[in-house]
GROMACS .gro file of C-alpha atoms in nm:
model
  485
    1UNK     CA    1  14.417 -10.500   6.256
    2UNK     CA    2  14.675 -10.244   6.380
    3UNK     CA    3  15.004 -10.141   6.224
    4UNK     CA    4  15.314 -10.101   6.442
    5UNK     CA    5  15.575  -9.832   6.403
    6UNK     CA    6  15.796 -10.046   6.177
    7UNK     CA    7  15.517 -10.104   5.926
    8UNK     CA    8  15.433  -9.735   5.940
    9UNK     CA    9  15.795  -9.642   5.870
   10UNK     CA   10  15.827  -9.882   5.575
   11UNK     CA   11  15.503  -9.758   5.418
   12UNK     CA   12  15.631  -9.402   5.439
   13UNK     CA   13  15.965  -9.501   5.285
   14UNK     CA   14  15.780  -9.689   5.010
   15UNK     CA   15  15.572  -9.387   4.915
   16UNK     CA   16  15.877  -9.162   4.903
   17UNK     CA   17  16.062  -9.416   4.690
   18UNK     CA   18  15.769  -9.430   4.445
   19UNK     CA   19  15.776  -9.052   4.407
   20UNK     CA   20  16.151  -9.046   4.348
   21UNK     CA   21  16.126  -9.333   4.097
   22UNK     CA   22  15.848  -9.158   3.905
   23UNK     CA   23  16.050  -8.840   3.885
   24UNK     CA   24  16.365  -9.025   3.778
   25UNK     CA   25  16.191  -9.213   3.496
   26UNK     CA   26  16.004  -8.914   3.353
   27UNK     CA   27  16.127  -8.730   3.045
   28UNK     CA   28  16.341  -8.462   3.204
   29UNK     CA   29  16.400  -8.264   2.886
   30UNK     CA   30  16.034  -8.177   2.825
   31UNK     CA   31  15.906  -8.172   3.180
   32UNK     CA   32  15.656  -7.912   3.289
   33UNK     CA   33  15.644  -7.812   3.658
   34UNK     CA   34  15.375  -7.624   3.844
   35UNK     CA   35  15.302  -7.462   4.178
   36UNK     CA   36  14.970  -7.341   4.313
   37UNK     CA   37  14.756  -7.234   4.604
   38UNK     CA   38  14.429  -7.406   4.692
   39UNK     CA   39  14.130  -7.348   4.912
   40UNK     CA   40  13.794  -7.513   4.962
   41UNK     CA   41  13.557  -7.692   5.198
   42UNK     CA   42  13.612  -8.019   5.385
   43UNK     CA   43  13.442  -8.247   5.635
   44UNK     CA   44  13.490  -8.580   5.816
   45UNK     CA   45  13.236  -8.853   5.745
   46UNK     CA   46  13.161  -9.219   5.798
   47UNK     CA   47  13.158  -9.233   6.178
   48UNK     CA   48  12.909  -9.217   6.460
   49UNK     CA   49  12.754  -8.895   6.586
   50UNK     CA   50  12.823  -8.617   6.666
   51UNK     CA   51  12.890  -8.530   6.300
   52UNK     CA   52  13.137  -8.279   6.163
   53UNK     CA   53  13.019  -8.010   5.922
   54UNK     CA   54  13.190  -7.841   5.626
   55UNK     CA   55  13.458  -7.589   5.707
   56UNK     CA   56  13.724  -7.404   5.507
   57UNK     CA   57  14.053  -7.575   5.424
   58UNK     CA   58  14.354  -7.428   5.248
   59UNK     CA   59  14.702  -7.521   5.135
   60UNK     CA   60  14.958  -7.545   4.858
   61UNK     CA   61  15.035  -7.784   4.575
   62UNK     CA   62  15.320  -7.857   4.335
   63UNK     CA   63  15.405  -8.120   4.078
   64UNK     CA   64  15.534  -8.206   3.734
   65UNK     CA   65  15.443  -8.402   3.421
   66UNK     CA   66  15.568  -8.759   3.405
   67UNK     CA   67  15.481  -8.780   3.035
   68UNK     CA   68  15.214  -8.657   2.795
   69UNK     CA   69  14.927  -8.817   2.992
   70UNK     CA   70  15.042  -8.867   3.350
   71UNK     CA   71  15.114  -8.603   3.613
   72UNK     CA   72  15.252  -8.630   3.964
   73UNK     CA   73  15.094  -8.388   4.212
   74UNK     CA   74  15.192  -8.324   4.572
   75UNK     CA   75  15.000  -8.113   4.820
   76UNK     CA   76  14.994  -7.979   5.174
   77UNK     CA   77  14.652  -7.892   5.320
   78UNK     CA   78  14.547  -7.765   5.663
   79UNK     CA   79  14.213  -7.849   5.828
   80UNK     CA   80  14.032  -7.702   6.128
   81UNK     CA   81  13.694  -7.877   6.165
   82UNK     CA   82  13.424  -7.879   6.435
   83UNK     CA   83  13.150  -8.127   6.512
   84UNK     CA   84  12.793  -8.039   6.607
   85UNK     CA   85  12.567  -8.283   6.803
   86UNK     CA   86  12.257  -8.125   6.645
   87UNK     CA   87  12.344  -8.234   6.290
   88UNK     CA   88  12.184  -8.539   6.127
   89UNK     CA   89  12.476  -8.598   5.883
   90UNK     CA   90  12.821  -8.472   5.785
   91UNK     CA   91  12.712  -8.286   5.473
   92UNK     CA   92  12.585  -7.973   5.639
   93UNK     CA   93  12.716  -7.621   5.584
   94UNK     CA   94  12.528  -7.467   5.875
   95UNK     CA   95  12.684  -7.616   6.186
   96UNK     CA   96  12.755  -7.404   6.489
   97UNK     CA   97  13.093  -7.443   6.659
   98UNK     CA   98  12.936  -7.313   6.980
   99UNK     CA   99  12.775  -7.659   7.002
  100UNK     CA  100  13.099  -7.845   6.933
  101UNK     CA  101  13.231  -8.118   7.162
  102UNK     CA  102  13.543  -8.187   6.952
  103UNK     CA  103  13.769  -7.998   6.717
  104UNK     CA  104  13.974  -8.172   6.447
  105UNK     CA  105  14.310  -8.016   6.358
  106UNK     CA  106  14.485  -8.185   6.069
  107UNK     CA  107  14.771  -8.149   5.823
  108UNK     CA  108  14.738  -8.351   5.505
  109UNK     CA  109  15.053  -8.438   5.308
  110UNK     CA  110  14.934  -8.603   4.989
  111UNK     CA  111  15.062  -8.735   4.657
  112UNK     CA  112  14.846  -8.819   4.354
  113UNK     CA  113  14.910  -8.970   4.012
  114UNK     CA  114  14.668  -8.801   3.773
  115UNK     CA  115  14.583  -8.897   3.415
  116UNK     CA  116  14.395  -8.730   3.131
  117UNK     CA  117  14.031  -8.846   3.111
  118UNK     CA  118  13.881  -8.602   2.862
  119UNK     CA  119  14.012  -8.295   2.678
  120UNK     CA  120  13.777  -8.150   2.414
  121UNK     CA  121  13.981  -7.828   2.383
  122UNK     CA  122  14.334  -7.710   2.470
  123UNK     CA  123  14.195  -7.488   2.745
  124UNK     CA  124  13.993  -7.762   2.922
  125UNK     CA  125  14.118  -8.090   3.071
  126UNK     CA  126  13.929  -8.340   3.286
  127UNK     CA  127  14.164  -8.552   3.498
  128UNK     CA  128  14.133  -8.826   3.755
  129UNK     CA  129  14.373  -9.024   3.968
  130UNK     CA  130  14.465  -9.213   4.281
  131UNK     CA  131  14.711  -9.141   4.556
  132UNK     CA  132  14.778  -9.140   4.922
  133UNK     CA  133  14.981  -8.980   5.195
  134UNK     CA  134  14.999  -8.894   5.562
  135UNK     CA  135  14.738  -8.718   5.773
  136UNK     CA  136  14.882  -8.570   6.091
  137UNK     CA  137  14.584  -8.498   6.314
  138UNK     CA  138  14.453  -8.458   6.666
  139UNK     CA  139  14.117  -8.411   6.835
  140UNK     CA  140  14.116  -8.122   7.081
  141UNK     CA  141  13.874  -7.969   7.325
  142UNK     CA  142  13.710  -7.679   7.136
  143UNK     CA  143  13.721  -7.457   7.444
  144UNK     CA  144  14.040  -7.551   7.632
  145UNK     CA  145  14.233  -7.637   7.312
  146UNK     CA  146  14.385  -7.943   7.484
  147UNK     CA  147  14.415  -8.280   7.315
  148UNK     CA  148  14.128  -8.514   7.395
  149UNK     CA  149  14.199  -8.862   7.531
  150UNK     CA  150  14.102  -9.200   7.387
  151UNK     CA  151  14.149  -9.573   7.459
  152UNK     CA  152  14.453  -9.751   7.313
  153UNK     CA  153  14.476 -10.105   7.180
  154UNK     CA  154  14.587 -10.227   7.524
  155UNK     CA  155  14.304 -10.042   7.702
  156UNK     CA  156  14.542  -9.771   7.814
  157UNK     CA  157  14.460  -9.399   7.801
  158UNK     CA  158  14.626  -9.226   7.505
  159UNK     CA  159  14.596  -8.897   7.318
  160UNK     CA  160  14.327  -8.896   7.050
  161UNK     CA  161  14.580  -8.813   6.776
  162UNK     CA  162  14.790  -8.986   6.514
  163UNK     CA  163  15.003  -8.970   6.203
  164UNK     CA  164  14.790  -9.185   5.977
  165UNK     CA  165  14.824  -9.320   5.625
  166UNK     CA  166  14.535  -9.251   5.388
  167UNK     CA  167  14.443  -9.359   5.036
  168UNK     CA  168  14.276  -9.109   4.807
  169UNK     CA  169  14.080  -9.076   4.487
  170UNK     CA  170  14.051  -8.747   4.304
  171UNK     CA  171  13.879  -8.601   3.998
  172UNK     CA  172  13.928  -8.247   3.873
  173UNK     CA  173  13.877  -8.007   3.583
  174UNK     CA  174  14.152  -7.772   3.465
  175UNK     CA  175  14.055  -7.446   3.295
  176UNK     CA  176  14.357  -7.290   3.126
  177UNK     CA  177  14.328  -6.911   3.142
  178UNK     CA  178  14.662  -6.855   2.967
  179UNK     CA  179  14.950  -7.072   2.850
  180UNK     CA  180  15.087  -7.097   3.206
  181UNK     CA  181  14.797  -6.998   3.430
  182UNK     CA  182  14.516  -7.238   3.517
  183UNK     CA  183  14.225  -7.274   3.758
  184UNK     CA  184  14.161  -7.624   3.896
  185UNK     CA  185  13.828  -7.738   4.042
  186UNK     CA  186  13.859  -8.076   4.216
  187UNK     CA  187  13.693  -8.319   4.455
  188UNK     CA  188  13.888  -8.548   4.695
  189UNK     CA  189  13.792  -8.852   4.888
  190UNK     CA  190  14.055  -8.968   5.140
  191UNK     CA  191  14.009  -9.302   5.316
  192UNK     CA  192  14.179  -9.313   5.658
  193UNK     CA  193  14.327  -9.663   5.668
  194UNK     CA  194  14.413  -9.676   6.037
  195UNK     CA  195  14.779  -9.743   5.949
  196UNK     CA  196  14.975  -9.547   6.209
  197UNK     CA  197  14.699  -9.544   6.473
  198UNK     CA  198  14.696  -9.742   6.797
  199UNK     CA  199  14.332  -9.716   6.911
  200UNK     CA  200  14.106  -9.983   7.057
  201UNK     CA  201  13.883 -10.163   6.808
  202UNK     CA  202  13.571  -9.991   6.937
  203UNK     CA  203  13.729  -9.648   6.887
  204UNK     CA  204  13.854  -9.742   6.541
  205UNK     CA  205  13.511  -9.858   6.425
  206UNK     CA  206  13.322  -9.556   6.563
  207UNK     CA  207  13.546  -9.277   6.439
  208UNK     CA  208  13.521  -9.110   6.096
  209UNK     CA  209  13.715  -9.286   5.819
  210UNK     CA  210  13.659  -9.043   5.534
  211UNK     CA  211  13.804  -8.696   5.480
  212UNK     CA  212  13.606  -8.536   5.197
  213UNK     CA  213  13.685  -8.205   5.032
  214UNK     CA  214  13.607  -7.985   4.732
  215UNK     CA  215  13.877  -7.737   4.632
  216UNK     CA  216  13.961  -7.463   4.387
  217UNK     CA  217  14.325  -7.390   4.303
  218UNK     CA  218  14.516  -7.133   4.101
  219UNK     CA  219  14.816  -7.296   3.937
  220UNK     CA  220  15.120  -7.150   3.759
  221UNK     CA  221  15.326  -7.371   3.524
  222UNK     CA  222  15.687  -7.335   3.418
  223UNK     CA  223  15.950  -7.535   3.234
  224UNK     CA  224  15.865  -7.749   2.933
  225UNK     CA  225  15.986  -7.737   2.577
  226UNK     CA  226  15.786  -7.433   2.474
  227UNK     CA  227  15.949  -7.210   2.736
  228UNK     CA  228  16.302  -7.346   2.749
  229UNK     CA  229  16.362  -7.385   2.375
  230UNK     CA  230  16.144  -7.117   2.213
  231UNK     CA  231  16.441  -6.883   2.156
  232UNK     CA  232  16.701  -7.151   2.100
  233UNK     CA  233  16.488  -7.344   1.852
  234UNK     CA  234  16.254  -7.093   1.679
  235UNK     CA  235  16.188  -7.346   1.401
  236UNK     CA  236  15.996  -7.622   1.581
  237UNK     CA  237  16.071  -7.867   1.299
  238UNK     CA  238  16.439  -7.829   1.390
  239UNK     CA  239  16.408  -7.912   1.761
  240UNK     CA  240  16.677  -8.151   1.885
  241UNK     CA  241  16.604  -8.526   1.851
  242UNK     CA  242  16.573  -8.565   2.228
  243UNK     CA  243  16.248  -8.363   2.218
  244UNK     CA  244  16.103  -8.520   1.904
  245UNK     CA  245  16.143  -8.892   1.961
  246UNK     CA  246  15.963  -9.089   1.693
  247UNK     CA  247  15.740  -8.971   1.412
  248UNK     CA  248  15.616  -8.610   1.422
  249UNK     CA  249  15.345  -8.583   1.152
  250UNK     CA  250  15.256  -8.216   1.201
  251UNK     CA  251  15.614  -8.099   1.262
  252UNK     CA  252  15.536  -7.923   1.588
  253UNK     CA  253  15.826  -8.076   1.781
  254UNK     CA  254  15.612  -8.325   1.975
  255UNK     CA  255  15.626  -8.690   1.871
  256UNK     CA  256  15.300  -8.845   1.753
  257UNK     CA  257  15.312  -9.093   2.040
  258UNK     CA  258  15.271  -8.802   2.284
  259UNK     CA  259  15.092  -8.551   2.061
  260UNK     CA  260  14.731  -8.496   2.163
  261UNK     CA  261  14.673  -8.249   1.877
  262UNK     CA  262  14.828  -8.407   1.569
  263UNK     CA  263  14.693  -8.162   1.312
  264UNK     CA  264  14.856  -7.844   1.446
  265UNK     CA  265  14.901  -7.585   1.166
  266UNK     CA  266  15.255  -7.475   1.070
  267UNK     CA  267  15.424  -7.197   1.268
  268UNK     CA  268  15.192  -7.238   1.569
  269UNK     CA  269  15.356  -7.258   1.913
  270UNK     CA  270  15.248  -7.564   2.110
  271UNK     CA  271  15.260  -7.689   2.467
  272UNK     CA  272  15.431  -8.010   2.578
  273UNK     CA  273  15.128  -8.207   2.461
  274UNK     CA  274  15.147  -8.072   2.106
  275UNK     CA  275  14.837  -7.853   2.143
  276UNK     CA  276  14.834  -7.496   2.018
  277UNK     CA  277  14.901  -7.214   2.266
  278UNK     CA  278  14.689  -6.901   2.275
  279UNK     CA  279  14.844  -6.685   2.542
  280UNK     CA  280  14.597  -6.396   2.516
  281UNK     CA  281  14.290  -6.617   2.457
  282UNK     CA  282  14.176  -6.430   2.144
  283UNK     CA  283  14.132  -6.742   1.930
  284UNK     CA  284  14.445  -6.679   1.719
  285UNK     CA  285  14.721  -6.924   1.805
  286UNK     CA  286  15.061  -6.805   1.927
  287UNK     CA  287  15.306  -6.796   1.638
  288UNK     CA  288  15.034  -6.672   1.402
  289UNK     CA  289  14.918  -6.393   1.632
  290UNK     CA  290  15.062  -6.057   1.521
  291UNK     CA  291  14.929  -5.893   1.838
  292UNK     CA  292  15.009  -6.149   2.112
  293UNK     CA  293  14.923  -5.930   2.408
  294UNK     CA  294  14.565  -5.845   2.314
  295UNK     CA  295  14.349  -5.712   2.596
  296UNK     CA  296  14.101  -5.969   2.729
  297UNK     CA  297  13.817  -5.726   2.648
  298UNK     CA  298  13.895  -5.762   2.276
  299UNK     CA  299  13.807  -6.133   2.263
  300UNK     CA  300  13.574  -6.185   1.970
  301UNK     CA  301  13.674  -5.848   1.822
  302UNK     CA  302  14.005  -5.935   1.655
  303UNK     CA  303  14.096  -5.990   1.289
  304UNK     CA  304  14.254  -6.300   1.135
  305UNK     CA  305  14.594  -6.181   1.255
  306UNK     CA  306  14.487  -6.153   1.619
  307UNK     CA  307  14.484  -5.774   1.625
  308UNK     CA  308  14.190  -5.570   1.758
  309UNK     CA  309  13.947  -5.457   1.487
  310UNK     CA  310  13.905  -5.083   1.426
  311UNK     CA  311  13.597  -5.065   1.200
  312UNK     CA  312  13.597  -4.687   1.155
  313UNK     CA  313  13.978  -4.655   1.127
  314UNK     CA  314  13.995  -4.383   1.391
  315UNK     CA  315  14.285  -4.541   1.580
  316UNK     CA  316  14.069  -4.663   1.870
  317UNK     CA  317  13.988  -5.038   1.852
  318UNK     CA  318  13.623  -5.142   1.858
  319UNK     CA  319  13.639  -5.305   2.203
  320UNK     CA  320  13.691  -4.965   2.367
  321UNK     CA  321  13.542  -4.736   2.100
  322UNK     CA  322  13.236  -4.563   2.244
  323UNK     CA  323  13.163  -4.400   1.907
  324UNK     CA  324  13.224  -4.682   1.657
  325UNK     CA  325  13.083  -4.519   1.339
  326UNK     CA  326  13.295  -4.208   1.291
  327UNK     CA  327  13.349  -4.054   0.951
  328UNK     CA  328  13.690  -4.136   0.810
  329UNK     CA  329  13.941  -3.860   0.887
  330UNK     CA  330  13.774  -3.734   1.204
  331UNK     CA  331  14.002  -3.656   1.498
  332UNK     CA  332  13.886  -3.851   1.806
  333UNK     CA  333  13.961  -3.860   2.178
  334UNK     CA  334  14.084  -4.164   2.370
  335UNK     CA  335  13.724  -4.297   2.386
  336UNK     CA  336  13.699  -4.294   2.006
  337UNK     CA  337  13.453  -4.005   2.000
  338UNK     CA  338  13.500  -3.705   1.764
  339UNK     CA  339  13.659  -3.387   1.897
  340UNK     CA  340  13.473  -3.070   1.795
  341UNK     CA  341  13.652  -2.767   1.933
  342UNK     CA  342  13.416  -2.506   1.787
  343UNK     CA  343  13.100  -2.706   1.866
  344UNK     CA  344  12.954  -2.673   1.518
  345UNK     CA  345  12.878  -3.044   1.476
  346UNK     CA  346  13.160  -3.107   1.227
  347UNK     CA  347  13.450  -3.294   1.395
  348UNK     CA  348  13.808  -3.176   1.392
  349UNK     CA  349  13.994  -3.316   1.095
  350UNK     CA  350  13.689  -3.273   0.872
  351UNK     CA  351  13.619  -2.910   0.965
  352UNK     CA  352  13.750  -2.672   0.697
  353UNK     CA  353  13.661  -2.378   0.923
  354UNK     CA  354  13.769  -2.499   1.271
  355UNK     CA  355  13.705  -2.170   1.454
  356UNK     CA  356  13.341  -2.105   1.364
  357UNK     CA  357  13.151  -1.905   1.624
  358UNK     CA  358  12.925  -2.115   1.842
  359UNK     CA  359  12.563  -2.119   1.724
  360UNK     CA  360  12.641  -2.012   1.367
  361UNK     CA  361  12.485  -2.248   1.108
  362UNK     CA  362  12.748  -2.433   0.908
  363UNK     CA  363  12.756  -2.658   0.603
  364UNK     CA  364  12.891  -3.015   0.593
  365UNK     CA  365  13.247  -2.879   0.579
  366UNK     CA  366  13.211  -2.677   0.900
  367UNK     CA  367  13.199  -2.339   0.726
  368UNK     CA  368  12.922  -2.080   0.741
  369UNK     CA  369  12.617  -2.203   0.554
  370UNK     CA  370  12.535  -1.914   0.318
  371UNK     CA  371  12.231  -2.103   0.191
  372UNK     CA  372  12.033  -1.943   0.473
  373UNK     CA  373  12.056  -1.612   0.283
  374UNK     CA  374  11.885  -1.750  -0.027
  375UNK     CA  375  11.539  -1.682   0.121
  376UNK     CA  376  11.410  -1.371   0.303
  377UNK     CA  377  11.374  -1.382   0.682
  378UNK     CA  378  11.022  -1.296   0.797
  379UNK     CA  379  10.960  -1.170   1.152
  380UNK     CA  380  10.597  -1.160   1.270
  381UNK     CA  381  10.673  -0.943   1.569
  382UNK     CA  382  10.403  -0.929   1.836
  383UNK     CA  383  10.375  -0.551   1.849
  384UNK     CA  384  10.153  -0.366   2.092
  385UNK     CA  385   9.915  -0.127   1.912
  386UNK     CA  386  10.119   0.163   1.777
  387UNK     CA  387  10.446   0.019   1.918
  388UNK     CA  388  10.768  -0.053   1.728
  389UNK     CA  389  10.953  -0.241   2.007
  390UNK     CA  390  11.077  -0.595   1.925
  391UNK     CA  391  10.943  -0.885   2.130
  392UNK     CA  392  11.176  -1.128   2.312
  393UNK     CA  393  11.155  -1.425   2.072
  394UNK     CA  394  11.228  -1.203   1.772
  395UNK     CA  395  11.527  -1.053   1.952
  396UNK     CA  396  11.678  -1.402   1.984
  397UNK     CA  397  11.637  -1.462   1.609
  398UNK     CA  398  11.801  -1.128   1.534
  399UNK     CA  399  12.095  -1.205   1.765
  400UNK     CA  400  12.156  -1.530   1.574
  401UNK     CA  401  12.135  -1.341   1.245
  402UNK     CA  402  12.382  -1.081   1.370
  403UNK     CA  403  12.636  -1.352   1.461
  404UNK     CA  404  12.622  -1.488   1.107
  405UNK     CA  405  12.642  -1.143   0.945
  406UNK     CA  406  12.949  -1.064   1.156
  407UNK     CA  407  13.144  -1.352   1.003
  408UNK     CA  408  12.999  -1.313   0.651
  409UNK     CA  409  13.094  -0.951   0.566
  410UNK     CA  410  12.998  -0.995   0.201
  411UNK     CA  411  12.628  -1.017   0.286
  412UNK     CA  412  12.409  -0.702   0.284
  413UNK     CA  413  12.059  -0.681   0.434
  414UNK     CA  414  11.750  -0.488   0.321
  415UNK     CA  415  11.487  -0.449   0.598
  416UNK     CA  416  11.126  -0.366   0.503
  417UNK     CA  417  10.839  -0.305   0.745
  418UNK     CA  418  10.470  -0.371   0.673
  419UNK     CA  419  10.142  -0.311   0.861
  420UNK     CA  420   9.779  -0.420   0.831
  421UNK     CA  421   9.508  -0.184   0.697
  422UNK     CA  422   9.376  -0.067   1.033
  423UNK     CA  423   9.422   0.308   1.075
  424UNK     CA  424   9.523   0.594   0.842
  425UNK     CA  425   9.747   0.493   0.553
  426UNK     CA  426  10.008   0.762   0.615
  427UNK     CA  427  10.028   0.674   0.985
  428UNK     CA  428  10.074   0.308   0.899
  429UNK     CA  429  10.358   0.391   0.657
  430UNK     CA  430  10.536   0.598   0.926
  431UNK     CA  431  10.485   0.320   1.185
  432UNK     CA  432  10.626   0.057   0.947
  433UNK     CA  433  10.935   0.272   0.888
  434UNK     CA  434  10.992   0.307   1.264
  435UNK     CA  435  10.965  -0.069   1.304
  436UNK     CA  436  11.215  -0.135   1.022
  437UNK     CA  437  11.457   0.121   1.165
  438UNK     CA  438  11.424  -0.041   1.510
  439UNK     CA  439  11.531  -0.377   1.365
  440UNK     CA  440  11.824  -0.211   1.186
  441UNK     CA  441  11.934  -0.039   1.508
  442UNK     CA  442  11.914  -0.372   1.696
  443UNK     CA  443  12.146  -0.543   1.444
  444UNK     CA  444  12.390  -0.249   1.456
  445UNK     CA  445  12.392  -0.272   1.835
  446UNK     CA  446  12.496  -0.636   1.797
  447UNK     CA  447  12.800  -0.525   1.595
  448UNK     CA  448  12.682  -0.536   1.232
  449UNK     CA  449  12.817  -0.249   1.018
  450UNK     CA  450  12.527  -0.003   0.955
  451UNK     CA  451  12.653   0.056   0.602
  452UNK     CA  452  12.554  -0.301   0.515
  453UNK     CA  453  12.189  -0.246   0.620
  454UNK     CA  454  11.912  -0.046   0.453
  455UNK     CA  455  11.571  -0.001   0.616
  456UNK     CA  456  11.238   0.131   0.481
  457UNK     CA  457  10.868   0.116   0.565
  458UNK     CA  458  10.595   0.039   0.311
  459UNK     CA  459  10.292   0.055   0.540
  460UNK     CA  460   9.975  -0.125   0.437
  461UNK     CA  461  10.100  -0.292   0.117
  462UNK     CA  462  10.203  -0.634  -0.015
  463UNK     CA  463   9.952  -0.813   0.209
  464UNK     CA  464  10.022  -1.186   0.257
  465UNK     CA  465   9.688  -1.267   0.424
  466UNK     CA  466   9.336  -1.124   0.457
  467UNK     CA  467   9.280  -0.825   0.681
  468UNK     CA  468   8.928  -0.947   0.767
  469UNK     CA  469   9.056  -1.165   1.058
  470UNK     CA  470   9.286  -1.104   1.353
  471UNK     CA  471   9.512  -1.388   1.242
  472UNK     CA  472   9.546  -1.246   0.891
  473UNK     CA  473   9.621  -0.895   1.017
  474UNK     CA  474   9.891  -1.039   1.249
  475UNK     CA  475  10.059  -1.200   0.947
  476UNK     CA  476  10.049  -0.873   0.755
  477UNK     CA  477  10.219  -0.686   1.045
  478UNK     CA  478  10.571  -0.812   0.966
  479UNK     CA  479  10.935  -0.735   0.900
  480UNK     CA  480  11.097  -0.886   0.590
  481UNK     CA  481  11.477  -0.901   0.562
  482UNK     CA  482  11.611  -0.969   0.213
  483UNK     CA  483  11.980  -1.059   0.174
  484UNK     CA  484  12.214  -0.967  -0.110
  485UNK     CA  485  12.544  -1.150  -0.164
   0.00000   0.00000   0.00000
């Protein structure tokens, strides 16, 4: 059966009238509007070979809420599809347009009435609906880009193109990223009715009758009670009667008959469906959130007031604190890590001596650790036989000692040299004195006041190990530095 132009015109007028009537009968005062951009994959199916394969489709959408459960959605989508004679079906993603014998160019103008099917949380909604619209399409030669020809109902030659009415079914899931920003994942099935075409019966039965697509859309919402009246009516229990028709058990400004979340706590901001808003997605509802613009990285790391947690109280919240266990009072950088200008291991803010020389031992307060002077320093210098020169490793220890003595002027040092029992006693005493004096001269060369240092040699005395072994004799050949405070 074919539809003439008059039927086509009246069907179009009827659809437009239905849209206008739906808009006119909706609750204008609390209406939410939205706009969005969509993209996805589409194919033609249901006809004889050669089959079309999935190709990208894109477009725009807009709409508004009719009431708490129903939404009107309009869309404009563009299609550019190719067939491929090598394909066994229309559900392939790997067709090659180099094989194409026909190219489908289409513009879909659709309208859908969508209803809530399932909503376990304010941020997730599963919706389904029915609709229809016009598909303006033509089949063209993929190389020459000229419209292909077909056979009309009176066996005449006509262009293989039409403005055709379709009926559609749709199901989709909305993921609300913020109070007014959502991502929509949806699947469409459009049945091409033939209304508006004028093809021969054989052409009509062989051609594809289904336009199938899967889309993803980003949608922005505006309008609605929560945006228009938030400043004018800060107390939601005092919203004007036109927005609270009927009983409102939880006092959120949305009547129970339209309230999908009827146990909303006091002072929480809600959407047009009566469900709590959480603009920053931190789990603390708007109206109770003292920090409403929380960074998305802080989700799961906020307190009961919606503010980022700072466990170590250093001023840098945990979600961006790279050093989360600082001592209280420490000065930190923008990463939350302690600043330590003098490099002594005690952070600024806790350092009572903030200008300590680098490498000088300090106590827990950042000041010179005088405890190191409680015990003598013993140097087992690896002397060559008869030599009094200081080896390299001992020089490094003496440099460190000199740095401490320079900043602790109250400390005096007494240097004593010892030898083993090899050789004449008097020669050993003289050698030990030279070795003690050499250590004193080294410290003075590092800047220590010579008046704070006394040196002497005691030769082969005060043995600390046996002289019967090489190891014992090496321990007896030593320099002892005793400190006096």
